[in-house]
Amino acid sequence: MKLKKVIKWTGIAILVALVLAFLALFIAYWRSTNECFRNAGSVNNPMKAIVHCEYGSPDVLKLEDVEKPVPNDNQLLVRVRAASINPLDLTIRGPWLIRPILGMRKPKDTRSGVDYAGVVEAVGKNVTQFKPGDEVFGGKNGALAEYVCVLADRSVVLKPANMTFEQAASVPVAAITALQGLRDKGKIQAGQKVLVNGASGGVGTFAVQIAKSFGTEVTGVCSTRNVDLVRSIGADHVVDYTKEDFTKTDQRYDLIFDLVGNHSFSERRHILNPNGICVMAGIGGAGWHDGMGIRLAGELDAYVRSRFVSQKFISYIAQFNKRDMMVLGDLLQSGKMTPVIDRTYKLNETADALRYLEQGHARGKVVINLE
Ligand SMILES: NC(=O)c1ccc[n+]([C@@H]2O[C@H](COP(=O)([O-])OP(=O)(O)OC[C@H]3O[C@@H](n4cnc5c(N)ncnc54)[C@H](OP(=O)(O)O)[C@@H]3O)[C@@H](O)[C@H]2O)c1
């Protein structure tokens, strides 16, 4: 009798919770709006920016007049001279899994881009590290625009004089991903054998060079057309994945930096030394491609199974910070790292640039020039 009551009330509680959750999602969906609709037609001091009011393919991107930002006491106003795009900019498609963060029905943040390089136009009264005229690069949401306002103590640093704006703008997201993956997650050490799977893309071309800067022996994995490119940026060995499976070998690595995730836990474990680390940084080139779901499941499986073996399988999301931006600046300044730029587009061609990136076969970085 008692058990029956417990079951009945548990059922009712679950039903009520489900109805409430559905209602909350329904309300969140229909309340979801953005500045396109709130501020329509009210721009006082305009600048050009890439804006998307709706989710969808790169076709939803528009070049529009938006309010030019005004720096507060702790910010710099930067005139953007170049920006670059990354797979994360494809969140314009509004994947349902992350819509609770991005906005349920419409994107909360209508601006795009993160990586930029440009010239400081004005500084807030508390800013002492920068002055108007300084050339800088960094990461800030909404970088696909004529101007960005950035906090002086965040991820903005002086641009090395030996780098063009396009080169510097190609660095932030991709290179910080490579640096933090190799150094912090992979515990990279001089003399180690390192394999970079996906060595020819935006992150991979930085990963090869950063791994070399740590004094390691680097093997890059790429397709036939990119073999020479990957060798030219310093890889000691190159595996052409169209001809050879890098897991079917007697070679052992101390560190795998994996941007593709197209091999199983067992296959990768087979080529790792007993205390080796596999850093699972990505699941292939930008855009939707076959087998992505399987790759994601495979990375989760590898993470769980590696709890029970001596090798580590780790995933992570890169985070901006000024200290690492300065490390990247030093690598550029010293010539240990030189960006590989695949294609350059104008700001009004951003949709074409994203369409190209989305094919998943960029060779290095895709850059937007605002000069
Ligand atoms: N964890 C993080 O915080 C973080 C941050 C940034 C990016 N990511 C992820 O890292 C991955 C790479 O980003 P990205 O900016 O480098 O993308 P990307 O520039 O679009 O990468 C394109 C490259 O991937 C290569 N590729 C595709 N399939 C391959 C395969 N089977 N084997 C080897 N290489 C292959 C392509 O070479 P081919 O043309 O020769 O096939 C191309 O050169 C993405 O999954 C991205 O989401 C993660």
XYZ file of C-alpha atoms and ligand atoms in Angstrom:
419
model
C 0.000 0.000 0.000
C 2.759 2.372 1.096
C 4.949 1.425 -1.901
C 2.031 2.108 -4.254
C 1.669 5.603 -2.779
C 5.417 6.308 -3.133
C 5.378 5.186 -6.776
C 2.260 7.266 -7.488
C 3.663 10.460 -5.952
C 7.093 9.950 -7.557
C 5.352 9.628 -10.926
C 3.340 12.792 -10.314
C 6.497 14.691 -9.205
C 8.383 13.608 -12.356
C 5.425 14.613 -14.541
C 5.157 18.047 -12.898
C 8.944 18.564 -13.261
C 8.748 17.625 -16.956
C 5.812 19.963 -17.585
C 7.622 22.813 -15.768
C 10.855 22.169 -17.721
C 8.886 22.155 -20.991
C 7.120 25.385 -20.023
C 10.434 27.028 -19.060
C 11.958 26.036 -22.416
C 8.838 27.197 -24.269
C 8.904 30.590 -22.531
C 12.697 30.922 -22.972
C 12.259 30.123 -26.667
C 9.584 32.734 -27.326
C 11.119 35.412 -25.085
C 14.498 34.956 -26.804
C 15.263 38.101 -28.775
C 18.291 40.237 -29.577
C 19.474 43.777 -30.232
C 18.498 43.645 -33.930
C 14.900 43.849 -32.818
C 15.362 46.020 -29.725
C 17.468 48.782 -31.323
C 16.257 48.695 -34.934
C 17.009 52.002 -36.668
C 18.611 53.753 -33.663
C 22.332 54.061 -34.528
C 23.838 57.435 -33.567
C 27.545 56.960 -34.201
C 27.793 54.164 -36.775
C 30.543 51.708 -37.669
C 30.403 48.703 -39.986
C 30.151 45.253 -38.392
C 29.181 41.722 -39.316
C 25.826 40.962 -37.727
C 23.531 37.917 -37.641
C 20.015 38.462 -36.337
C 18.932 34.852 -36.949
C 20.575 31.435 -36.795
C 21.486 29.834 -40.095
C 24.126 29.263 -42.756
C 26.713 32.002 -43.541
C 23.938 33.556 -45.684
C 22.523 35.100 -42.460
C 25.636 37.272 -42.023
C 25.124 40.903 -42.983
C 27.448 43.892 -43.056
C 25.523 46.568 -41.156
C 25.839 49.863 -39.335
C 25.970 49.361 -35.568
C 26.818 51.721 -32.727
C 30.562 52.410 -32.523
C 31.677 51.356 -29.022
C 32.962 53.902 -26.503
C 35.773 52.764 -24.182
C 35.175 52.951 -20.428
C 37.953 54.014 -18.011
C 39.669 50.594 -18.213
C 39.286 49.947 -21.933
C 41.011 50.626 -25.252
C 39.201 51.471 -28.454
C 40.944 49.538 -31.236
C 40.507 50.226 -34.934
C 40.518 46.706 -36.371
C 42.836 46.307 -39.346
C 42.481 42.523 -39.710
C 40.488 39.703 -38.126
C 40.471 35.943 -38.559
C 37.788 33.288 -38.371
C 37.652 29.991 -36.490
C 35.365 26.941 -36.344
C 33.695 28.527 -33.290
C 32.346 31.319 -35.532
C 30.132 28.659 -37.097
C 27.947 28.765 -33.966
C 25.925 31.151 -36.186
C 24.240 27.915 -37.245
C 22.805 27.677 -33.718
C 23.438 24.047 -32.746
C 20.512 23.022 -30.486
C 22.806 21.525 -27.831
C 24.244 24.949 -26.979
C 21.196 27.139 -27.682
C 20.450 27.420 -23.940
C 23.713 29.421 -23.833
C 23.541 31.140 -27.242
C 19.840 32.026 -27.125
C 16.963 29.637 -27.761
C 15.146 31.164 -30.748
C 17.547 33.919 -31.789
C 21.234 34.500 -31.027
C 21.612 36.709 -27.913
C 24.916 38.013 -29.245
C 24.417 39.104 -32.841
C 28.062 39.941 -33.448
C 30.686 37.551 -34.822
C 34.422 36.945 -34.722
C 36.983 36.897 -31.926
C 40.513 37.311 -33.347
C 41.666 40.799 -34.304
C 44.728 42.993 -34.815
C 44.619 46.749 -35.096
C 45.631 50.180 -33.875
C 44.654 51.745 -30.532
C 42.550 54.823 -31.251
C 41.690 55.900 -27.692
C 42.286 54.727 -24.129
C 40.266 55.082 -20.900
C 41.667 57.269 -18.120
C 42.891 54.305 -16.011
C 44.814 52.684 -18.881
C 48.580 53.063 -18.538
C 49.947 50.070 -20.540
C 48.720 51.287 -23.939
C 48.482 54.608 -25.778
C 46.805 55.778 -28.998
C 48.783 54.603 -32.016
C 49.952 51.327 -30.427
C 49.576 48.296 -32.685
C 47.923 45.439 -30.803
C 46.332 42.031 -31.279
C 44.028 39.933 -29.153
C 40.693 38.216 -28.738
C 37.317 39.861 -28.191
C 33.774 38.856 -29.167
C 32.511 40.939 -32.061
C 35.930 41.338 -33.700
C 34.449 41.256 -37.215
C 33.869 45.015 -37.106
C 35.658 48.293 -37.730
C 36.205 48.835 -33.979
C 36.346 46.813 -30.757
C 36.551 47.982 -27.156
C 38.732 45.743 -24.993
C 39.727 45.738 -21.335
C 43.399 46.704 -21.130
C 44.229 43.984 -18.586
C 42.660 41.148 -20.623
C 43.835 39.300 -23.718
C 45.295 42.220 -25.660
C 49.045 42.679 -26.209
C 51.377 44.672 -28.446
C 51.729 43.312 -31.974
C 55.294 42.240 -32.746
C 56.766 44.698 -35.260
C 57.843 41.859 -37.574
C 54.231 40.743 -38.083
C 51.617 42.244 -40.418
C 48.112 42.913 -39.071
C 46.867 39.906 -41.054
C 49.478 37.619 -39.538
C 48.844 38.840 -35.991
C 45.058 38.553 -36.391
C 45.408 34.921 -37.404
C 47.030 33.979 -34.095
C 44.846 34.350 -30.960
C 42.271 31.501 -30.789
C 44.173 28.938 -32.848
C 47.611 29.473 -31.336
C 46.385 29.731 -27.732
C 44.538 26.436 -28.286
C 47.776 24.842 -29.475
C 49.872 26.393 -26.673
C 47.545 25.437 -23.815
C 46.917 21.960 -25.240
C 50.587 21.115 -25.682
C 52.035 22.874 -22.618
C 49.302 22.708 -19.953
C 47.406 19.538 -20.875
C 50.132 17.639 -22.726
C 52.978 18.622 -20.325
C 55.273 18.830 -23.339
C 59.020 18.392 -22.613
C 62.146 18.822 -24.720
C 63.280 15.624 -26.398
C 59.807 14.069 -26.517
C 58.215 12.561 -29.611
C 55.028 14.476 -30.437
C 52.381 13.659 -33.050
C 49.992 16.353 -34.315
C 46.909 14.891 -36.036
C 45.373 17.624 -38.231
C 48.687 19.439 -38.693
C 47.674 21.519 -41.722
C 44.697 23.472 -40.305
C 44.386 26.672 -38.296
C 45.345 25.129 -34.951
C 47.605 22.401 -36.371
C 50.004 24.755 -38.179
C 50.599 26.586 -34.873
C 50.791 23.305 -32.925
C 53.615 21.970 -35.106
C 55.659 25.161 -34.632
C 54.963 25.475 -30.886
C 55.877 21.811 -30.337
C 59.161 22.419 -32.210
C 59.841 25.506 -30.065
C 59.806 23.201 -27.013
C 62.618 21.134 -28.583
C 60.548 18.071 -29.472
C 60.587 15.713 -32.451
C 57.358 16.385 -34.316
C 55.329 14.184 -36.643
C 52.509 15.936 -38.504
C 49.523 14.115 -40.008
C 47.883 15.683 -43.082
C 46.727 14.836 -46.603
C 48.944 14.605 -49.697
C 48.497 18.220 -50.838
C 49.667 19.530 -47.444
C 52.744 17.347 -46.915
C 55.180 20.032 -48.143
C 53.444 22.742 -46.113
C 53.653 20.749 -42.863
C 57.312 19.929 -43.518
C 58.038 23.600 -44.289
C 56.790 24.719 -40.862
C 59.229 22.398 -39.112
C 57.711 18.917 -38.797
C 60.488 16.306 -38.659
C 58.223 13.626 -40.099
C 54.974 13.828 -42.037
C 52.347 11.096 -42.335
C 49.996 11.388 -45.318
C 46.708 10.095 -43.917
C 45.418 9.211 -47.390
C 48.238 6.660 -47.767
C 49.140 5.581 -44.251
C 47.365 5.017 -40.933
C 49.523 6.611 -38.230
C 48.217 4.175 -35.611
C 49.356 1.097 -37.577
C 53.029 1.444 -36.783
C 55.637 0.417 -34.219
C 56.460 4.084 -33.590
C 55.637 5.291 -30.043
C 54.857 8.881 -28.998
C 55.008 10.702 -25.673
C 52.292 13.118 -26.728
C 49.516 13.036 -29.302
C 47.861 16.402 -29.998
C 44.719 15.270 -31.739
C 42.600 17.778 -33.666
C 40.682 15.140 -35.592
C 39.633 12.340 -33.202
C 39.199 9.815 -36.013
C 40.937 6.933 -34.215
C 39.690 4.857 -31.314
C 41.017 4.841 -27.779
C 42.781 1.487 -28.371
C 44.374 2.602 -31.654
C 45.803 5.770 -30.094
C 46.805 4.005 -26.892
C 48.732 1.504 -29.004
C 51.101 4.269 -30.221
C 51.472 6.044 -26.854
C 54.337 5.368 -24.484
C 53.267 3.921 -21.096
C 53.043 7.399 -19.544
C 52.042 9.135 -22.751
C 49.289 11.738 -23.043
C 46.697 12.179 -25.777
C 45.267 15.689 -25.824
C 41.883 15.514 -27.537
C 41.550 19.075 -28.842
C 39.070 18.748 -31.704
C 37.021 16.506 -33.992
C 38.274 17.515 -37.429
C 38.239 20.585 -39.650
C 35.561 23.245 -39.293
C 31.970 22.569 -40.334
C 29.692 19.563 -40.246
C 31.193 16.372 -41.633
C 30.269 12.695 -41.558
C 31.049 10.797 -38.420
C 31.227 13.817 -36.107
C 28.774 12.250 -33.658
C 30.790 9.031 -33.639
C 34.005 10.991 -33.077
C 32.479 12.854 -30.130
C 31.281 9.584 -28.607
C 34.762 8.117 -29.232
C 36.422 10.993 -27.358
C 34.077 10.507 -24.402
C 34.779 6.768 -24.459
C 38.556 7.438 -24.544
C 38.286 9.869 -21.629
C 36.430 7.322 -19.465
C 38.577 4.315 -20.416
C 41.828 6.206 -19.865
C 40.914 6.467 -16.144
C 41.901 2.794 -15.899
C 45.242 2.811 -17.784
C 48.628 4.509 -17.375
C 48.191 6.772 -20.425
C 46.086 9.919 -20.116
C 43.409 11.094 -22.581
C 42.446 14.696 -21.868
C 40.104 17.207 -23.485
C 39.849 20.936 -22.773
C 38.509 24.282 -23.958
C 41.207 26.922 -24.493
C 40.873 30.121 -22.436
C 42.256 33.565 -23.227
C 44.660 35.233 -20.821
C 47.211 37.989 -21.193
C 50.164 35.895 -20.030
C 49.676 33.359 -22.839
C 49.056 36.118 -25.396
C 52.476 37.484 -24.406
C 54.046 34.034 -24.854
C 52.561 33.938 -28.362
C 53.855 37.452 -29.039
C 57.361 36.311 -28.036
C 57.146 33.235 -30.289
C 56.184 35.487 -33.216
C 58.845 38.075 -32.399
C 61.592 35.449 -32.179
C 60.582 33.866 -35.491
C 59.845 30.521 -33.789
C 56.251 30.773 -34.966
C 55.080 32.241 -38.280
C 51.370 32.174 -39.141
C 50.311 30.239 -42.225
C 47.621 32.201 -44.045
C 45.511 30.291 -46.519
C 43.084 32.895 -47.877
C 42.245 36.538 -47.233
C 38.791 38.086 -47.683
C 37.325 41.582 -47.226
C 34.869 42.345 -44.399
C 31.918 42.324 -46.814
C 33.040 38.855 -47.986
C 32.917 37.301 -44.492
C 30.093 34.932 -45.488
C 32.276 33.574 -48.333
C 35.179 33.184 -45.901
C 33.007 31.151 -43.509
C 31.656 29.060 -46.386
C 35.240 28.215 -47.300
C 36.279 27.449 -43.695
C 33.177 25.309 -43.250
C 34.434 22.893 -45.905
C 36.955 21.742 -43.280
C 40.059 21.834 -45.467
C 41.655 25.212 -44.765
C 45.441 25.222 -44.993
C 46.354 27.377 -42.009
C 44.207 30.410 -41.254
C 41.446 32.288 -43.075
C 41.814 36.034 -42.567
C 39.553 39.067 -43.030
C 41.299 42.260 -44.102
C 39.695 45.580 -43.036
C 42.307 47.953 -44.451
N 39.624 22.637 -27.628
C 39.547 23.894 -27.998
O 39.527 24.826 -27.179
C 39.516 24.219 -29.480
C 39.820 25.498 -29.943
C 39.851 25.733 -31.322
C 39.538 24.700 -32.195
N 39.195 23.481 -31.700
C 38.870 22.370 -32.608
O 40.064 21.931 -33.228
C 39.753 21.400 -34.510
C 40.659 22.039 -35.551
O 40.395 23.448 -35.586
P 41.051 24.290 -36.755
O 40.798 25.722 -36.469
O 42.443 23.829 -36.975
O 40.122 23.805 -37.971
P 40.430 23.947 -39.522
O 41.396 25.040 -39.777
O 39.125 23.971 -40.222
O 41.142 22.548 -39.870
C 41.230 22.192 -41.196
C 42.287 21.135 -41.369
O 41.847 19.883 -40.830
C 42.511 18.890 -41.586
N 41.880 17.562 -41.539
C 40.593 17.272 -41.827
N 40.416 15.928 -41.719
C 41.607 15.389 -41.363
C 42.074 14.064 -41.097
N 41.253 13.010 -41.192
N 43.350 13.891 -40.717
C 44.205 14.941 -40.634
N 43.826 16.221 -40.878
C 42.548 16.430 -41.242
C 42.397 19.434 -43.009
O 43.408 18.863 -43.795
P 42.999 18.178 -45.202
O 42.435 19.274 -46.052
O 44.288 17.677 -45.677
O 42.003 17.114 -44.896
C 42.610 20.929 -42.805
O 43.941 21.339 -43.078
C 38.271 21.665 -34.751
O 37.552 20.469 -34.466
C 37.943 22.734 -33.740
O 36.587 22.713 -33.351
C 39.197 23.211 -30.373
